[in-house]
PDB file of C-alpha atoms in Angstrom:
ATOM      1  CA  UNK A   3     164.008  77.241  65.461  1.00  0.00           C
ATOM      2  CA  UNK A   4     163.964  77.976  61.790  1.00  0.00           C
ATOM      3  CA  UNK A   5     163.743  81.867  60.982  1.00  0.00           C
ATOM      4  CA  UNK A   6     162.976  83.515  57.921  1.00  0.00           C
ATOM      5  CA  UNK A   7     165.250  87.055  57.194  1.00  0.00           C
ATOM      6  CA  UNK A   8     164.830  89.922  55.433  1.00  0.00           C
ATOM      7  CA  UNK A   9     168.093  90.966  54.479  1.00  0.00           C
ATOM      8  CA  UNK A  10     168.199  94.958  53.807  1.00  0.00           C
ATOM      9  CA  UNK A  11     168.057  96.736  57.085  1.00  0.00           C
ATOM     10  CA  UNK A  12     167.293  93.448  58.934  1.00  0.00           C
ATOM     11  CA  UNK A  13     170.671  91.559  58.473  1.00  0.00           C
ATOM     12  CA  UNK A  14     172.717  94.282  56.898  1.00  0.00           C
ATOM     13  CA  UNK A  15     172.713  97.975  57.440  1.00  0.00           C
ATOM     14  CA  UNK A  16     172.419  98.724  53.598  1.00  0.00           C
ATOM     15  CA  UNK A  17     170.408 101.906  54.174  1.00  0.00           C
ATOM     16  CA  UNK A  18     173.254 104.249  53.722  1.00  0.00           C
ATOM     17  CA  UNK A  19     174.099 102.569  50.465  1.00  0.00           C
ATOM     18  CA  UNK A  20     170.315 102.602  49.496  1.00  0.00           C
ATOM     19  CA  UNK A  21     170.142 106.418  50.287  1.00  0.00           C
ATOM     20  CA  UNK A  22     173.294 107.248  48.584  1.00  0.00           C
ATOM     21  CA  UNK A  23     172.260 105.261  45.149  1.00  0.00           C
ATOM     22  CA  UNK A  24     169.311 106.957  45.436  1.00  0.00           C
ATOM     23  CA  UNK A  25     170.137 110.443  45.733  1.00  0.00           C
ATOM     24  CA  UNK A  26     172.494 109.849  42.879  1.00  0.00           C
ATOM     25  CA  UNK A  27     170.090 108.719  40.739  1.00  0.00           C
ATOM     26  CA  UNK A  28     167.896 111.546  41.637  1.00  0.00           C
ATOM     27  CA  UNK A  29     170.392 113.987  40.459  1.00  0.00           C
ATOM     28  CA  UNK A  30     169.195 116.385  43.404  1.00  0.00           C
ATOM     29  CA  UNK A  31     170.716 117.538  46.835  1.00  0.00           C
ATOM     30  CA  UNK A  32     168.026 115.533  48.701  1.00  0.00           C
ATOM     31  CA  UNK A  33     167.634 115.350  52.404  1.00  0.00           C
ATOM     32  CA  UNK A  34     169.081 111.771  53.313  1.00  0.00           C
ATOM     33  CA  UNK A  35     166.892 111.489  56.353  1.00  0.00           C
ATOM     34  CA  UNK A  36     163.749 112.094  54.466  1.00  0.00           C
ATOM     35  CA  UNK A  37     164.969 109.603  51.768  1.00  0.00           C
ATOM     36  CA  UNK A  38     165.445 107.054  54.105  1.00  0.00           C
ATOM     37  CA  UNK A  39     161.870 107.646  55.468  1.00  0.00           C
ATOM     38  CA  UNK A  40     160.724 106.898  52.256  1.00  0.00           C
ATOM     39  CA  UNK A  41     162.932 104.065  51.541  1.00  0.00           C
ATOM     40  CA  UNK A  42     161.809 102.346  54.713  1.00  0.00           C
ATOM     41  CA  UNK A  43     158.131 102.029  53.427  1.00  0.00           C
ATOM     42  CA  UNK A  44     159.556 100.759  50.157  1.00  0.00           C
ATOM     43  CA  UNK A  45     161.335 101.763  46.980  1.00  0.00           C
ATOM     44  CA  UNK A  46     158.462 102.107  44.826  1.00  0.00           C
ATOM     45  CA  UNK A  47     156.548 104.740  47.334  1.00  0.00           C
ATOM     46  CA  UNK A  48     160.081 106.662  47.297  1.00  0.00           C
ATOM     47  CA  UNK A  49     160.125 106.814  43.226  1.00  0.00           C
ATOM     48  CA  UNK A  50     156.582 107.841  43.471  1.00  0.00           C
ATOM     49  CA  UNK A  51     157.336 110.451  46.275  1.00  0.00           C
ATOM     50  CA  UNK A  52     160.348 112.090  44.450  1.00  0.00           C
ATOM     51  CA  UNK A  53     158.992 111.801  40.865  1.00  0.00           C
ATOM     52  CA  UNK A  54     161.128 109.253  39.627  1.00  0.00           C
ATOM     53  CA  UNK A  55     160.215 107.037  36.747  1.00  0.00           C
ATOM     54  CA  UNK A  56     160.301 103.421  37.200  1.00  0.00           C
ATOM     55  CA  UNK A  57     161.940 102.937  34.057  1.00  0.00           C
ATOM     56  CA  UNK A  58     164.974 104.098  36.031  1.00  0.00           C
ATOM     57  CA  UNK A  59     164.904 101.063  38.249  1.00  0.00           C
ATOM     58  CA  UNK A  60     167.902  98.901  36.765  1.00  0.00           C
ATOM     59  CA  UNK A  61     170.149 102.026  37.422  1.00  0.00           C
ATOM     60  CA  UNK A  62     168.897 102.087  40.905  1.00  0.00           C
ATOM     61  CA  UNK A  63     170.055  98.344  41.366  1.00  0.00           C
ATOM     62  CA  UNK A  64     173.319  99.031  39.715  1.00  0.00           C
ATOM     63  CA  UNK A  65     173.848 101.976  41.977  1.00  0.00           C
ATOM     64  CA  UNK A  66     172.749 100.167  45.040  1.00  0.00           C
ATOM     65  CA  UNK A  67     175.346  97.239  44.373  1.00  0.00           C
ATOM     66  CA  UNK A  68     178.126  99.774  43.570  1.00  0.00           C
ATOM     67  CA  UNK A  69     177.276 101.608  46.961  1.00  0.00           C
ATOM     68  CA  UNK A  70     176.749  98.322  49.097  1.00  0.00           C
ATOM     69  CA  UNK A  71     180.072  97.027  48.128  1.00  0.00           C
ATOM     70  CA  UNK A  72     181.386 100.129  50.092  1.00  0.00           C
ATOM     71  CA  UNK A  73     178.925 101.204  52.767  1.00  0.00           C
ATOM     72  CA  UNK A  74     176.753  98.056  53.661  1.00  0.00           C
ATOM     73  CA  UNK A  75     177.906  95.940  56.825  1.00  0.00           C
ATOM     74  CA  UNK A  76     176.004  93.388  58.988  1.00  0.00           C
ATOM     75  CA  UNK A  77     174.309  94.699  62.455  1.00  0.00           C
ATOM     76  CA  UNK A  78     176.225  94.078  65.470  1.00  0.00           C
ATOM     77  CA  UNK A  79     175.742  90.939  67.349  1.00  0.00           C
ATOM     78  CA  UNK A  80     174.132  89.334  64.150  1.00  0.00           C
ATOM     79  CA  UNK A  81     176.549  86.279  63.951  1.00  0.00           C
ATOM     80  CA  UNK A  82     176.003  85.218  67.728  1.00  0.00           C
ATOM     81  CA  UNK A  83     171.961  84.825  66.447  1.00  0.00           C
ATOM     82  CA  UNK A  84     172.581  83.133  63.484  1.00  0.00           C
ATOM     83  CA  UNK A  85     174.849  80.862  65.046  1.00  0.00           C
ATOM     84  CA  UNK A  86     171.991  79.908  67.947  1.00  0.00           C
ATOM     85  CA  UNK A  87     169.526  79.289  64.978  1.00  0.00           C
ATOM     86  CA  UNK A  88     169.101  75.931  63.786  1.00  0.00           C
ATOM     87  CA  UNK A  89     168.077  77.132  60.060  1.00  0.00           C
ATOM     88  CA  UNK A  90     168.416  80.498  59.062  1.00  0.00           C
ATOM     89  CA  UNK A  91     166.840  81.357  55.433  1.00  0.00           C
ATOM     90  CA  UNK A  92     166.704  84.912  53.450  1.00  0.00           C
ATOM     91  CA  UNK A  93     163.686  85.966  51.219  1.00  0.00           C
ATOM     92  CA  UNK A  94     164.779  89.455  50.075  1.00  0.00           C
ATOM     93  CA  UNK A  95     164.442  91.832  47.008  1.00  0.00           C
ATOM     94  CA  UNK A  96     168.295  92.047  46.388  1.00  0.00           C
ATOM     95  CA  UNK A  97     169.867  89.896  43.737  1.00  0.00           C
ATOM     96  CA  UNK A  98     171.514  86.777  44.551  1.00  0.00           C
ATOM     97  CA  UNK A  99     175.042  88.031  43.409  1.00  0.00           C
ATOM     98  CA  UNK A 100     175.305  91.008  45.829  1.00  0.00           C
ATOM     99  CA  UNK A 101     173.640  89.128  48.690  1.00  0.00           C
ATOM    100  CA  UNK A 102     175.920  86.655  48.246  1.00  0.00           C
ATOM    101  CA  UNK A 103     178.764  88.766  47.959  1.00  0.00           C
ATOM    102  CA  UNK A 104     178.110  90.565  51.368  1.00  0.00           C
ATOM    103  CA  UNK A 105     177.326  87.344  53.256  1.00  0.00           C
ATOM    104  CA  UNK A 106     180.945  86.177  52.047  1.00  0.00           C
ATOM    105  CA  UNK A 107     182.746  89.242  52.826  1.00  0.00           C
ATOM    106  CA  UNK A 108     181.753  89.195  56.415  1.00  0.00           C
ATOM    107  CA  UNK A 109     181.945  85.266  56.680  1.00  0.00           C
ATOM    108  CA  UNK A 110     177.942  84.753  57.149  1.00  0.00           C
ATOM    109  CA  UNK A 111     177.000  82.689  54.369  1.00  0.00           C
ATOM    110  CA  UNK A 112     177.835  79.267  56.607  1.00  0.00           C
ATOM    111  CA  UNK A 113     174.658  80.080  58.656  1.00  0.00           C
ATOM    112  CA  UNK A 114     172.148  80.459  55.783  1.00  0.00           C
ATOM    113  CA  UNK A 115     170.395  77.187  54.579  1.00  0.00           C
ATOM    114  CA  UNK A 116     168.488  78.793  51.722  1.00  0.00           C
ATOM    115  CA  UNK A 117     168.571  82.483  49.900  1.00  0.00           C
ATOM    116  CA  UNK A 118     165.249  83.215  48.006  1.00  0.00           C
ATOM    117  CA  UNK A 119     165.785  86.349  45.691  1.00  0.00           C
ATOM    118  CA  UNK A 120     162.266  87.284  44.911  1.00  0.00           C
ATOM    119  CA  UNK A 121     162.388  88.753  41.708  1.00  0.00           C
ATOM    120  CA  UNK A 122     165.371  86.801  40.057  1.00  0.00           C
ATOM    121  CA  UNK A 123     163.456  83.643  41.077  1.00  0.00           C
ATOM    122  CA  UNK A 124     159.952  84.889  39.460  1.00  0.00           C
ATOM    123  CA  UNK A 125     158.120  85.603  42.642  1.00  0.00           C
ATOM    124  CA  UNK A 126     155.829  88.947  43.019  1.00  0.00           C
ATOM    125  CA  UNK A 127     157.497  91.182  45.443  1.00  0.00           C
ATOM    126  CA  UNK A 128     156.717  91.430  49.155  1.00  0.00           C
ATOM    127  CA  UNK A 129     154.145  91.726  50.591  1.00  0.00           C
ATOM    128  CA  UNK A 130     152.845  88.927  48.421  1.00  0.00           C
ATOM    129  CA  UNK A 131     153.377  85.692  50.075  1.00  0.00           C
ATOM    130  CA  UNK A 132     154.251  83.381  46.940  1.00  0.00           C
ATOM    131  CA  UNK A 133     158.128  83.711  48.080  1.00  0.00           C
ATOM    132  CA  UNK A 134     157.492  82.909  51.554  1.00  0.00           C
ATOM    133  CA  UNK A 135     154.946  79.924  50.740  1.00  0.00           C
ATOM    134  CA  UNK A 136     157.621  78.829  48.207  1.00  0.00           C
ATOM    135  CA  UNK A 137     160.265  78.433  51.461  1.00  0.00           C
ATOM    136  CA  UNK A 138     157.427  76.778  53.551  1.00  0.00           C
ATOM    137  CA  UNK A 139     157.297  73.879  51.063  1.00  0.00           C
ATOM    138  CA  UNK A 140     160.815  73.033  52.209  1.00  0.00           C
ATOM    139  CA  UNK A 141     161.403  74.528  55.606  1.00  0.00           C
ATOM    140  CA  UNK A 142     159.001  75.021  58.753  1.00  0.00           C
ATOM    141  CA  UNK A 143     159.196  78.479  59.691  1.00  0.00           C
ATOM    142  CA  UNK A 144     158.830  79.427  63.278  1.00  0.00           C
ATOM    143  CA  UNK A 145     159.762  83.489  62.859  1.00  0.00           C
ATOM    144  CA  UNK A 146     160.174  86.020  60.445  1.00  0.00           C
ATOM    145  CA  UNK A 147     162.480  88.813  61.129  1.00  0.00           C
ATOM    146  CA  UNK A 148     162.173  92.219  59.125  1.00  0.00           C
ATOM    147  CA  UNK A 149     162.448  95.841  59.284  1.00  0.00           C
ATOM    148  CA  UNK A 150     159.343  96.769  57.045  1.00  0.00           C
ATOM    149  CA  UNK A 151     155.560  96.106  57.217  1.00  0.00           C
ATOM    150  CA  UNK A 152     155.992  94.551  53.930  1.00  0.00           C
ATOM    151  CA  UNK A 153     158.450  92.056  55.110  1.00  0.00           C
ATOM    152  CA  UNK A 154     155.966  90.932  58.039  1.00  0.00           C
ATOM    153  CA  UNK A 155     152.463  91.326  56.083  1.00  0.00           C
ATOM    154  CA  UNK A 156     153.261  87.832  54.372  1.00  0.00           C
ATOM    155  CA  UNK A 157     154.226  86.058  57.337  1.00  0.00           C
ATOM    156  CA  UNK A 158     151.118  87.320  59.393  1.00  0.00           C
ATOM    157  CA  UNK A 159     148.942  86.082  56.601  1.00  0.00           C
ATOM    158  CA  UNK A 160     150.765  82.670  56.988  1.00  0.00           C
ATOM    159  CA  UNK A 161     150.073  82.833  60.412  1.00  0.00           C
ATOM    160  CA  UNK A 162     153.946  82.984  61.223  1.00  0.00           C
ATOM    161  CA  UNK A 163     155.245  84.789  64.378  1.00  0.00           C
ATOM    162  CA  UNK A 164     156.881  87.967  63.511  1.00  0.00           C
ATOM    163  CA  UNK A 165     160.085  90.291  64.852  1.00  0.00           C
ATOM    164  CA  UNK A 166     160.169  93.929  63.676  1.00  0.00           C
ATOM    165  CA  UNK A 167     163.886  94.774  63.673  1.00  0.00           C
ATOM    166  CA  UNK A 168     164.365  98.855  64.351  1.00  0.00           C
ATOM    167  CA  UNK A 169     161.111  99.878  63.453  1.00  0.00           C
ATOM    168  CA  UNK A 170     158.375 100.003  66.364  1.00  0.00           C
ATOM    169  CA  UNK A 171     155.929 101.537  63.965  1.00  0.00           C
ATOM    170  CA  UNK A 172     154.792  98.302  62.475  1.00  0.00           C
ATOM    171  CA  UNK A 173     152.531  95.503  63.603  1.00  0.00           C
ATOM    172  CA  UNK A 174     154.639  92.532  65.271  1.00  0.00           C
ATOM    173  CA  UNK A 175     154.626  89.876  67.756  1.00  0.00           C
ATOM    174  CA  UNK A 176     158.018  91.185  68.865  1.00  0.00           C
ATOM    175  CA  UNK A 177     159.937  94.434  68.500  1.00  0.00           C
ATOM    176  CA  UNK A 178     163.815  94.446  69.002  1.00  0.00           C
ATOM    177  CA  UNK A 179     166.456  97.506  68.304  1.00  0.00           C
ATOM    178  CA  UNK A 180     169.491  95.231  68.916  1.00  0.00           C
ATOM    179  CA  UNK A 181     170.447  91.853  68.323  1.00  0.00           C
ATOM    180  CA  UNK A 182     172.569  91.982  71.367  1.00  0.00           C
ATOM    181  CA  UNK A 183     169.043  91.178  73.380  1.00  0.00           C
ATOM    182  CA  UNK A 184     167.603  88.657  70.707  1.00  0.00           C
ATOM    183  CA  UNK A 185     168.524  85.491  72.038  1.00  0.00           C
ATOM    184  CA  UNK A 186     167.321  86.391  75.648  1.00  0.00           C
ATOM    185  CA  UNK A 187     164.147  88.141  74.400  1.00  0.00           C
ATOM    186  CA  UNK A 188     163.281  86.081  71.551  1.00  0.00           C
ATOM    187  CA  UNK A 189     164.778  82.641  71.295  1.00  0.00           C
ATOM    188  CA  UNK A 190     164.354  81.892  74.691  1.00  0.00           C
ATOM    189  CA  UNK A 191     160.680  83.263  74.702  1.00  0.00           C
ATOM    190  CA  UNK A 192     158.406  80.421  75.878  1.00  0.00           C
ATOM    191  CA  UNK A 193     155.615  81.707  73.618  1.00  0.00           C
ATOM    192  CA  UNK A 194     157.241  80.803  70.677  1.00  0.00           C
TER     193      UNK A 194
END
């Protein structure tokens, strides 16, 4: 089994860091639950909703990296899932340096065959299919796991089965709220 994973909100709970960075960037006392709701759609939508200019994108990324080192951690039971998968590949909007830092900090880098940092490697942001098509040139992918619709849209366009993680409001072949049940509910599923 080969799985393509999103990183933020799928492998690692990075939302506390993303929210704190966004609130600091906004220079407002924003409701963090509300901010999270908008960031779960995507950061461009959150920027628009709160009237933050796109020229602040670099500062947002800098704040995210700073807060990620403090707040971000892998979801529970993730390592046992990763170890049960033949090939794990990441496609992320996160930069390569911070992705690698977090994987190494939690001793998870050995489980990944490849990491694609979408913008750093010149691909159009998800939900565009270009980064997924790049992965498909080198790897057969059986499943895509993500927490937002923009992670799963490219997979659906490319006819790859999908798993929505901690988000029952998006279309997916499977929905799961904890990696504790991933092996039994997903990996052992005969329909894959």
